[in-house]
XYZ file of C-alpha atoms in Angstrom:
687
model
C -20.666 -26.698 12.170
C -22.809 -25.554 9.234
C -25.339 -23.885 11.559
C -22.557 -21.885 13.216
C -20.983 -20.916 9.916
C -24.303 -19.639 8.531
C -24.394 -17.072 11.342
C -20.666 -16.324 11.455
C -19.463 -12.976 10.063
C -15.943 -12.079 8.911
C -15.591 -8.458 7.803
C -13.263 -5.489 7.588
C -13.662 -1.891 8.678
C -12.391 0.315 5.839
C -12.416 4.005 4.951
C -10.143 7.016 4.685
C -7.872 8.069 7.534
C -9.643 9.974 10.287
C -13.108 8.613 9.495
C -13.183 6.841 12.856
C -12.834 3.159 11.918
C -10.995 2.216 15.106
C -13.627 4.040 17.175
C -16.330 2.099 15.311
C -14.435 -1.096 16.170
C -14.423 -0.004 19.833
C -18.177 0.623 19.697
C -18.863 -2.775 18.109
C -16.703 -4.629 20.641
C -18.201 -2.711 23.555
C -21.761 -3.539 22.521
C -20.764 -7.211 22.250
C -19.094 -7.043 25.700
C -15.705 -7.945 24.187
C -14.272 -4.884 25.986
C -15.477 -3.288 29.212
C -15.038 0.369 28.322
C -14.861 2.527 25.216
C -11.281 3.530 24.492
C -10.371 6.804 22.788
C -7.768 7.334 20.084
C -6.864 10.770 21.506
C -6.034 9.124 24.841
C -4.239 6.124 23.339
C -6.637 3.704 25.035
C -8.273 1.847 22.127
C -7.947 -1.933 22.071
C -6.776 -2.176 18.447
C -4.339 0.779 18.192
C -1.855 -0.308 20.839
C 1.550 0.066 19.169
C 3.517 3.088 20.510
C 3.731 4.503 16.963
C -0.076 4.372 16.686
C -0.606 6.018 20.052
C 1.906 8.742 19.155
C 0.298 9.653 15.817
C -3.287 8.915 16.911
C -4.042 6.650 14.008
C -3.649 3.058 12.811
C -0.391 2.069 11.139
C -1.151 -1.650 10.942
C -4.351 -3.719 10.796
C -6.071 -4.570 14.064
C -7.900 -7.828 14.733
C -10.670 -8.858 17.075
C -12.805 -11.942 17.685
C -16.035 -11.883 19.701
C -19.650 -13.082 19.825
C -22.765 -11.138 18.911
C -25.969 -12.844 19.990
C -23.970 -16.097 20.252
C -22.733 -15.693 16.668
C -18.984 -15.480 16.104
C -17.598 -12.314 14.499
C -14.066 -11.776 13.152
C -13.131 -8.196 12.290
C -10.111 -6.597 10.633
C -9.583 -2.866 11.198
C -7.651 -1.695 8.104
C -5.626 1.572 8.314
C -6.941 4.436 6.194
C -3.769 6.467 5.638
C -2.317 6.144 2.134
C 1.051 5.264 3.704
C -0.334 2.102 5.267
C -2.755 0.574 2.759
C -0.298 -0.911 0.288
C -1.311 -4.434 1.334
C -5.062 -3.753 1.311
C -5.613 -6.328 -1.448
C -4.205 -9.040 0.872
C -6.294 -7.848 3.827
C -9.510 -7.777 1.796
C -8.847 -11.369 0.683
C -9.289 -12.335 4.325
C -12.891 -11.114 4.729
C -16.358 -11.732 3.299
C -17.646 -8.140 3.448
C -16.829 -4.639 4.624
C -18.224 -1.925 6.825
C -17.202 1.232 4.975
C -16.821 4.139 7.413
C -17.284 7.696 6.121
C -17.298 10.714 8.403
C -20.170 13.182 8.386
C -17.848 16.198 8.301
C -15.874 15.625 5.079
C -17.831 12.873 3.317
C -16.025 10.837 0.662
C -12.462 11.942 -0.207
C -10.025 10.963 -2.974
C -8.588 8.194 -0.805
C -12.145 7.011 -0.086
C -12.535 6.468 -3.817
C -9.287 4.500 -3.988
C -10.321 2.231 -1.111
C -13.795 1.804 -2.612
C -12.160 0.767 -5.880
C -10.154 -1.885 -4.017
C -13.347 -3.095 -2.323
C -15.125 -3.404 -5.671
C -12.122 -5.166 -7.200
C -12.235 -7.686 -4.354
C -15.943 -8.268 -5.093
C -16.956 -7.619 -1.488
C -20.449 -6.538 -0.366
C -20.510 -3.399 1.751
C -22.495 -1.587 4.415
C -21.756 2.124 4.826
C -21.618 3.749 8.243
C -21.724 7.555 8.328
C -19.860 8.365 11.534
C -19.260 11.450 13.704
C -22.814 12.796 13.555
C -22.161 14.355 16.967
C -19.274 16.539 15.737
C -19.314 20.193 14.760
C -20.121 20.667 11.031
C -21.621 17.169 10.765
C -23.777 17.057 7.641
C -25.543 13.779 6.836
C -26.995 14.995 3.530
C -23.559 16.079 2.261
C -21.936 12.774 3.267
C -24.824 10.782 1.780
C -24.643 12.647 -1.545
C -20.843 12.232 -1.681
C -21.343 8.460 -1.713
C -23.508 8.845 -4.802
C -21.513 11.589 -6.557
C -17.958 10.456 -5.798
C -18.250 6.699 -5.285
C -21.203 6.071 -7.571
C -22.982 3.767 -5.117
C -26.684 2.906 -5.145
C -27.566 3.692 -1.514
C -30.429 2.408 0.566
C -30.634 4.402 3.812
C -31.468 2.067 6.687
C -31.363 4.892 9.252
C -31.546 8.674 9.243
C -30.104 10.825 12.018
C -32.397 12.818 14.273
C -30.505 16.075 14.733
C -26.794 16.709 14.254
C -23.725 17.940 16.138
C -24.545 18.334 19.853
C -28.236 17.881 19.010
C -27.745 14.390 17.536
C -30.241 12.483 19.644
C -31.652 9.530 17.734
C -32.268 7.496 14.584
C -35.185 6.877 12.284
C -35.480 3.332 10.927
C -36.460 4.088 7.326
C -37.695 0.644 6.279
C -39.662 -0.055 9.474
C -40.837 3.567 9.748
C -39.909 3.884 13.439
C -37.869 6.332 15.513
C -35.405 5.558 18.323
C -33.777 7.952 20.759
C -30.501 7.610 22.632
C -30.258 7.157 26.370
C -27.093 8.274 28.162
C -25.436 4.864 27.724
C -26.158 4.825 23.980
C -29.090 2.424 24.297
C -32.179 3.134 22.233
C -35.717 3.818 23.312
C -38.599 3.928 20.788
C -40.415 7.179 20.063
C -42.303 9.109 17.404
C -40.741 10.243 14.142
C -40.275 14.043 14.356
C -42.931 15.871 12.325
C -40.328 17.769 10.270
C -38.808 14.446 9.116
C -41.973 12.539 8.218
C -42.135 13.558 4.553
C -38.417 12.919 4.007
C -38.640 9.506 5.625
C -41.623 8.519 3.479
C -39.914 9.698 0.302
C -36.687 7.812 1.087
C -38.641 4.720 2.150
C -40.416 4.539 -1.214
C -37.138 4.984 -3.093
C -35.471 2.336 -0.906
C -38.236 -0.217 -1.458
C -38.069 0.376 -5.193
C -34.280 -0.154 -5.212
C -34.706 -3.318 -3.137
C -37.401 -4.686 -5.441
C -35.114 -4.178 -8.444
C -32.616 -6.642 -6.959
C -35.020 -9.590 -7.334
C -37.384 -10.346 -10.240
C -40.036 -11.979 -8.044
C -40.035 -9.041 -5.644
C -40.130 -6.581 -8.529
C -43.189 -8.309 -9.968
C -44.977 -8.219 -6.613
C -44.036 -4.593 -6.016
C -45.395 -3.560 -9.428
C -48.636 -5.441 -8.787
C -49.241 -4.498 -5.130
C -47.090 -1.386 -4.635
C -45.582 -2.669 -1.384
C -43.427 -5.371 0.210
C -43.546 -7.005 3.631
C -40.713 -6.360 6.083
C -39.417 -9.897 5.536
C -39.460 -9.425 1.756
C -37.650 -6.104 2.044
C -34.782 -7.624 4.028
C -34.697 -10.638 1.719
C -34.341 -8.358 -1.320
C -31.965 -6.054 0.515
C -29.566 -8.892 1.323
C -29.741 -10.161 -2.265
C -28.841 -6.672 -3.490
C -25.996 -6.371 -0.976
C -24.501 -9.740 -1.923
C -24.629 -8.887 -5.622
C -23.014 -5.507 -4.963
C -25.945 -3.609 -6.486
C -27.126 -2.071 -3.211
C -25.215 -0.368 -0.400
C -27.169 0.045 2.862
C -26.426 3.191 4.866
C -26.347 3.267 8.665
C -25.431 6.254 10.810
C -24.111 7.094 14.252
C -21.387 8.522 16.472
C -18.906 5.897 17.579
C -17.244 7.863 20.386
C -20.643 8.354 22.042
C -21.695 4.723 21.375
C -24.598 5.949 19.277
C -25.825 3.653 16.535
C -23.679 0.640 17.417
C -26.473 -1.847 18.067
C -28.246 -0.967 14.816
C -24.980 -1.326 12.896
C -24.463 -4.776 14.431
C -27.990 -5.780 13.436
C -27.268 -4.718 9.858
C -23.983 -6.648 9.812
C -25.684 -9.799 11.064
C -28.669 -9.481 8.731
C -26.993 -8.306 5.529
C -23.318 -9.274 5.278
C -22.619 -12.791 4.004
C -21.546 -15.831 5.962
C -18.403 -17.701 4.831
C -20.698 -20.229 3.132
C -22.178 -17.495 0.903
C -18.959 -16.150 -0.523
C -17.823 -17.013 -4.093
C -15.375 -19.849 -4.694
C -11.679 -19.210 -4.175
C -9.563 -19.190 -7.317
C -6.120 -20.796 -7.474
C -3.098 -19.747 -9.500
C -3.571 -22.772 -11.761
C -7.209 -21.884 -12.533
C -8.671 -24.397 -10.073
C -11.357 -23.327 -7.614
C -12.289 -24.241 -4.069
C -15.576 -23.812 -2.246
C -15.754 -21.981 1.053
C -17.089 -25.052 2.839
C -15.926 -27.192 5.787
C -16.193 -30.430 3.764
C -13.508 -29.265 1.304
C -9.788 -29.890 1.838
C -8.143 -27.431 4.216
C -6.731 -24.282 2.635
C -5.722 -21.172 4.550
C -4.309 -17.854 3.324
C -1.555 -16.144 5.365
C -2.371 -12.488 4.757
C -0.308 -10.793 7.475
C 2.729 -11.433 9.652
C 3.111 -9.588 12.935
C 5.835 -9.654 15.569
C 4.717 -10.097 19.140
C 7.207 -9.361 21.970
C 6.224 -12.600 23.735
C 4.971 -14.996 21.045
C 7.473 -13.949 18.372
C 6.406 -14.180 14.715
C 2.665 -14.681 14.275
C 1.334 -15.794 10.889
C -2.193 -14.369 10.670
C -4.369 -16.458 8.367
C -7.894 -16.754 7.022
C -9.314 -20.280 6.751
C -10.673 -20.489 3.207
C -11.955 -24.065 3.194
C -11.973 -27.223 5.262
C -11.271 -27.357 8.982
C -8.273 -26.331 11.054
C -7.276 -27.274 14.595
C -4.270 -26.919 16.903
C -1.329 -29.321 16.460
C -2.133 -30.059 12.822
C 0.564 -30.600 10.224
C -0.049 -28.525 7.085
C 1.696 -28.150 3.743
C 3.024 -24.937 2.184
C 3.015 -25.581 -1.588
C 4.851 -22.342 -2.431
C 7.788 -23.367 -0.238
C 7.274 -27.126 -0.744
C 7.544 -27.507 3.039
C 5.496 -29.060 5.824
C 4.666 -26.904 8.854
C 3.605 -27.998 12.333
C 0.950 -25.567 13.571
C 1.133 -26.205 17.291
C -0.985 -23.722 19.230
C -3.472 -21.512 17.360
C -4.567 -18.126 18.681
C -7.590 -15.856 18.472
C -6.479 -12.213 18.219
C -8.207 -9.601 20.358
C -6.165 -6.442 19.973
C -2.833 -7.036 21.679
C -4.255 -10.015 23.581
C -4.294 -13.578 22.321
C -6.500 -16.460 23.414
C -5.860 -20.103 22.645
C -8.089 -21.830 20.104
C -9.462 -25.020 21.621
C -11.966 -26.162 19.011
C -11.864 -27.097 15.374
C -12.596 -24.084 13.163
C -14.046 -23.831 9.672
C -14.047 -21.296 6.808
C -14.046 -17.613 7.720
C -11.998 -17.988 10.898
C -9.113 -15.523 11.344
C -6.432 -16.945 13.593
C -2.694 -16.693 14.211
C -0.087 -19.449 14.242
C 3.142 -18.712 16.150
C 6.663 -19.490 14.986
C 6.129 -21.084 11.590
C 9.551 -21.782 10.106
C 9.208 -21.131 6.381
C 5.795 -19.505 5.923
C 5.621 -15.861 4.854
C 2.903 -13.327 4.104
C 1.095 -14.301 0.903
C 1.563 -18.065 1.310
C -1.242 -20.631 1.230
C -1.319 -23.494 3.757
C -3.093 -26.696 2.745
C -3.782 -30.236 3.742
C -0.595 -32.289 3.448
C 0.031 -33.122 -0.194
C -2.485 -30.589 -1.533
C -1.129 -27.903 -3.860
C -3.890 -25.282 -3.967
C -2.317 -21.783 -4.066
C -4.564 -18.731 -3.803
C -4.524 -16.280 -6.704
C -3.474 -12.887 -5.271
C -3.426 -9.314 -6.522
C -0.023 -7.753 -7.191
C 1.169 -5.353 -4.516
C 1.726 -1.729 -5.597
C 5.310 -0.578 -6.204
C 7.114 1.461 -3.557
C 6.943 5.177 -4.319
C 9.615 6.656 -2.058
C 13.080 5.693 -0.803
C 15.246 7.024 2.006
C 18.851 6.279 2.841
C 19.623 4.604 6.165
C 22.833 5.000 8.101
C 24.085 3.958 11.509
C 24.501 6.797 13.992
C 27.838 5.281 15.017
C 30.476 3.622 12.875
C 30.594 -0.137 13.101
C 26.830 -0.550 13.655
C 25.851 -0.843 9.982
C 25.186 -4.580 10.280
C 22.935 -3.995 13.295
C 20.911 -1.408 11.366
C 20.579 -3.719 8.358
C 19.526 -6.651 10.550
C 16.929 -4.586 12.470
C 15.247 -3.265 9.333
C 15.435 -6.681 7.649
C 13.287 -8.097 10.470
C 10.604 -5.501 9.735
C 10.350 -6.720 6.142
C 8.814 -10.003 7.335
C 6.027 -7.977 8.916
C 5.466 -5.372 6.216
C 5.297 -6.574 2.616
C 5.304 -2.958 1.379
C 8.832 -2.270 2.604
C 11.944 -3.151 0.615
C 15.575 -2.852 1.644
C 18.421 -2.704 -0.859
C 21.918 -1.357 -1.236
C 22.543 1.036 -4.114
C 25.858 -0.123 -5.537
C 26.263 3.167 -7.381
C 25.877 5.527 -4.414
C 26.641 3.104 -1.571
C 23.382 4.016 0.184
C 21.347 1.480 2.132
C 17.877 2.298 0.773
C 14.597 1.668 2.569
C 11.659 2.020 0.181
C 7.993 2.248 1.085
C 4.611 3.799 0.345
C 5.467 7.285 1.600
C 7.468 9.386 4.022
C 5.310 8.535 7.045
C 5.473 4.822 6.213
C 9.279 4.865 6.184
C 9.600 7.083 9.273
C 7.235 4.829 11.224
C 9.196 1.721 10.215
C 12.441 3.318 11.374
C 10.842 4.322 14.699
C 9.736 0.722 15.178
C 13.233 -0.604 14.410
C 14.775 1.818 16.899
C 12.296 0.850 19.620
C 12.203 -2.896 19.137
C 15.767 -3.702 18.170
C 17.676 -0.798 19.748
C 19.126 0.135 16.372
C 20.403 3.707 16.341
C 19.317 4.633 12.798
C 19.785 7.929 10.991
C 17.329 8.573 8.155
C 18.679 10.628 5.263
C 17.359 11.848 1.951
C 18.907 9.492 -0.603
C 21.341 10.656 -3.241
C 19.692 11.450 -6.551
C 20.908 8.977 -9.222
C 22.086 11.566 -11.727
C 23.813 10.497 -14.943
C 26.422 12.116 -17.184
C 26.450 12.122 -20.965
C 27.989 14.010 -23.921
C 26.646 16.231 -26.699
C 29.670 16.453 -29.006
C 32.267 14.297 -30.782
C 36.014 14.016 -30.299
C 39.006 11.964 -31.394
C 41.753 11.695 -28.807
C 44.834 9.716 -27.905
C 45.379 7.933 -24.651
C 49.042 7.175 -24.137
C 50.405 5.543 -20.982
C 54.134 5.149 -20.617
C 55.882 4.326 -17.398
C 59.517 3.363 -17.084
C 60.861 1.861 -13.895
C 64.094 0.071 -13.172
C 62.997 -3.114 -14.911
C 60.219 -3.797 -17.371
C 58.096 -0.706 -18.108
C 54.436 -0.150 -18.992
C 53.297 1.020 -22.401
C 49.842 1.395 -23.930
C 48.722 3.714 -26.723
C 45.245 4.024 -28.234
C 43.229 6.407 -30.374
C 39.472 6.527 -29.790
C 36.525 8.325 -31.305
C 33.796 9.319 -28.789
C 30.329 10.273 -30.004
C 26.862 10.530 -28.401
C 24.013 8.060 -28.810
C 20.295 8.700 -28.398
C 18.867 8.769 -24.887
C 18.480 5.271 -23.487
C 20.601 3.534 -26.154
C 23.413 2.851 -23.687
C 27.057 2.027 -24.467
C 28.569 0.688 -27.689
C 32.181 -0.275 -28.347
C 33.448 -0.744 -31.920
C 36.766 -2.360 -32.698
C 38.048 -0.693 -35.887
C 41.699 -1.689 -35.538
C 43.320 -2.823 -38.791
C 46.869 -3.917 -39.509
C 47.553 -5.017 -35.939
C 48.412 -1.560 -34.563
C 47.052 -2.919 -31.262
C 47.293 -6.689 -30.717
C 43.946 -8.526 -30.301
C 44.631 -9.514 -26.691
C 44.872 -5.855 -25.582
C 41.657 -4.548 -27.185
C 39.306 -5.852 -24.428
C 41.530 -4.083 -21.883
C 40.910 -0.720 -23.594
C 37.147 -1.444 -23.498
C 37.333 -2.382 -19.800
C 39.301 0.751 -18.886
C 36.677 2.931 -20.604
C 33.728 1.155 -18.950
C 35.239 1.341 -15.463
C 35.952 5.059 -15.857
C 32.467 5.701 -17.280
C 30.895 3.976 -14.258
C 32.731 6.361 -11.897
C 31.885 9.464 -13.916
C 34.048 12.285 -15.173
C 32.467 15.634 -14.273
C 30.368 14.878 -11.165
C 30.995 11.302 -10.101
C 27.916 9.799 -11.793
C 27.904 7.111 -14.527
C 28.391 8.294 -18.107
C 25.678 6.874 -20.394
C 24.550 6.767 -24.030
C 27.820 6.999 -25.958
C 29.770 5.097 -28.598
C 33.486 4.397 -28.595
C 35.358 3.511 -31.754
C 38.879 2.227 -31.200
C 40.625 2.897 -34.515
C 44.389 3.180 -33.978
C 47.227 2.860 -31.523
C 50.658 1.385 -30.946
C 52.355 -1.079 -28.652
C 55.735 -2.191 -27.341
C 56.729 -5.807 -27.762
C 58.116 -5.979 -24.203
C 56.502 -3.221 -22.114
C 52.880 -3.461 -23.309
C 50.343 -5.273 -21.092
C 46.603 -5.482 -20.477
C 46.984 -3.142 -17.504
C 48.821 -0.550 -19.617
C 46.119 -0.541 -22.303
C 43.389 -0.421 -19.641
C 44.997 2.758 -18.222
C 45.456 4.173 -21.719
C 41.749 3.591 -22.494
C 40.768 5.319 -19.243
C 43.002 8.327 -19.977
C 41.652 8.643 -23.526
C 38.055 8.484 -22.330
C 38.481 11.193 -19.684
C 40.186 13.486 -22.173
C 37.487 12.843 -24.796
C 34.576 13.511 -22.432
C 36.027 16.903 -21.496
C 36.077 17.834 -25.214
C 32.542 16.580 -25.960
C 30.372 19.136 -24.112
C 29.573 16.893 -21.109
C 26.200 17.467 -19.415
C 24.415 16.174 -16.344
C 21.158 14.220 -16.693
C 18.545 14.176 -13.933
C 15.914 11.458 -13.330
C 12.332 12.461 -14.147
C 9.408 10.740 -12.413
C 5.807 10.384 -13.502
C 3.580 11.765 -10.746
C -0.176 11.123 -10.612
C -2.014 13.251 -8.068
C -5.637 12.726 -6.978
C -7.347 15.668 -5.244
C -10.816 17.194 -4.831
C -11.569 19.480 -7.768
C -11.133 22.643 -5.712
C -7.410 21.898 -5.156
C -6.569 21.293 -8.820
C -5.202 24.822 -9.421
C -3.015 24.690 -6.307
C -1.592 21.295 -7.249
C -0.822 22.297 -10.842
C 0.809 25.532 -9.674
C 2.913 23.671 -7.134
C 4.053 21.053 -9.645
C 4.997 23.803 -12.088
C 7.026 25.530 -9.374
C 8.921 22.253 -8.942
C 9.951 22.391 -12.636
C 7.231 19.907 -13.473
C 5.592 19.528 -16.889
C 1.873 18.956 -16.454
C 0.743 16.391 -19.022
C -2.989 16.628 -18.398
C -5.819 16.314 -15.906
C -9.166 14.537 -15.732
C -12.069 15.110 -13.375
C -14.462 12.351 -12.354
C -17.188 12.732 -9.722
C -15.485 15.583 -7.913
C -11.956 14.118 -7.966
C -9.277 15.464 -10.312
C -6.332 13.381 -11.472
C -3.291 15.456 -12.453
C -0.424 13.818 -14.369
C 3.002 15.421 -14.580
C 6.671 14.746 -15.284
C 8.728 16.192 -12.424
C 12.468 16.012 -11.569
C 12.995 13.450 -8.808
C 15.052 15.933 -6.781
C 12.005 18.203 -6.449
C 9.548 15.628 -5.074
C 11.471 13.609 -2.500
C 9.219 15.093 0.204
C 6.121 15.599 -1.920
C 3.901 13.639 0.487
C 4.381 16.323 3.123
C 3.806 19.138 0.616
C 0.595 17.596 -0.735
C -0.735 16.897 2.742
C -0.348 20.533 3.824
C -1.692 21.834 0.496
C -4.887 19.754 0.571
C -5.502 19.273 4.272
C -4.663 15.576 3.926
C -7.211 15.012 1.162
C -4.750 14.410 -1.682
C -3.042 11.166 -2.685
C -0.389 10.446 -5.300
C 1.699 7.781 -6.980
C 5.212 8.221 -8.327
C 7.493 6.115 -10.524
C 10.676 6.662 -12.517
C 10.036 7.612 -16.147
C 13.155 8.864 -17.971
C 16.263 11.085 -17.859
C 16.514 14.677 -19.098
C 19.332 17.205 -19.288
C 19.727 19.054 -16.032
C 19.453 22.889 -16.159
C 22.852 24.561 -15.955
C 22.440 26.238 -12.509
C 21.382 22.957 -10.898
C 24.093 20.975 -12.717
C 26.734 23.450 -11.520
C 25.532 23.038 -7.945
C 25.623 19.219 -8.141
C 29.107 19.259 -9.705
C 30.370 21.665 -7.030
C 28.922 19.479 -4.238
C 30.609 16.410 -5.685
C 33.958 18.210 -5.951
C 33.631 19.444 -2.366
C 32.843 15.901 -1.151
C 35.906 14.517 -2.949
C 38.172 17.171 -1.454
C 36.651 16.693 1.999
């Protein structure tokens, strides 16, 4: 098994949306004869983007998986989506691999989201090979893309290949280290040739710089290079791999995936330079223990994704971290303290699955159907073992939408359908807002939520209406008042009587509610005082001027009267409610709106547009910082103004901007907006 594992590769394809990762996956699989023809995203024919939602939007919305052989060596690949809406679980996905192929397109180079994904790759400690794609497209510019890796990502690049020509004239590659040229045949295969005269000086210059960078990764090589001024081909690749594994060096390959240009050279680089499972660092457990990535260790496997298959049902997709796994094993889930029977295990090849027949070791990515208790993020071990993988925290949801059933009586069906999606997508949350009554679906952005709802409609026939959620406004007061609440009701028998005097005054923002009992002399009996408090709190929760909770105020109950027969808890509860309503109306009530902290990341040239747009949304820009061509803008903005900010930012920056958003504090709502909200609430009550 060790011989096989030394040559096995488990890696992810990462990069920003539209860079062509899925097309690169097609090219890799095609060159390994895992698929018979190259699919196209535009035609909806790729092997890894097969969900209807992916075909519709021409882009990945969930990770794709494939297993195949390259020169008799097993490869496992994970194609990770590049849209900001669908990378919330990237830390889990990167835990499953030993290295990455980072795809950057030759038209736009590195973008803000590229930097975010690169940061996640660095955090995961994964070695990387860069592939500059789309050299056959109009406006393809290798030099620009290459420099963006240095300027924006800060990588130390070693170009393995340079393109010969660009756009429609992209016709070959120059192998920089071996100083050879190759030209494409119609089927994408390479034939050797001479390096074009106009490239010779550039190639020589880059080759010298590359060898120097490689030598710096190893002291022995550096010593030889300083003494002799050169390295053998074997020494160069030895030093190159050492630099890749340490993260100091990033090799650069180049091609055009749709035309199957550069695929074989990329595969060679993957096989030569990315690590085997045996070369990866030890796994770290939540208790500080570690485990080697080796078949002789106890079995441990990380469930990093759950997918729903129309035929196989729930599939728990896992990465074997250590030990050996085989069909029909019994494993232990220490997080759930439960045993699981694995039954059949499956290799994933796009939407197809093939049964695993042999025992597999570290690095294998497989799926187990119909596990009873296991969820995404769990660790499966040898029975009795309690190793639990240390994971990164998932990012918080940044946007919520309200769900409703299109027809009355189908609310439970809607809730059940969306609940089933939560097992599959750890970045979705579903909750009911007790204050507004909304069923809220929260996710990483508008597209994320819309796609989830489309999936629920298609799979579970749930007729869902997606609505902008109600803004959780609050009410408060700015003045003081002393008022009486007197409730007297006489019927044929025993009546109702409650009488209280309260003082209402504001508290500082965020200090909440305070009730002070200042009754002396027994003007209100002890047993009725909590009822006054309860009546005030219940009324405050329902609101007085616009139907939103009243916050940050103090009540002092200082006088009142009672009737020995007619007084009751209910009467004093009503009296407290009446007093509170009357007092609020005398205390200059105002509406508070929620303010969110927004962080926007855009190329420098869009900074002015973004700041202007945030200001137009009543935002207060707190500052901005520029780093390697990317500007971060921070602002406080009213929540009501940015419910659809993802769409606004996308159109403003051509899809190059990203943002995060989280609740920060409440502020007084401007009078015109408050009047509108109050009027809408009154209209809803009357309707």
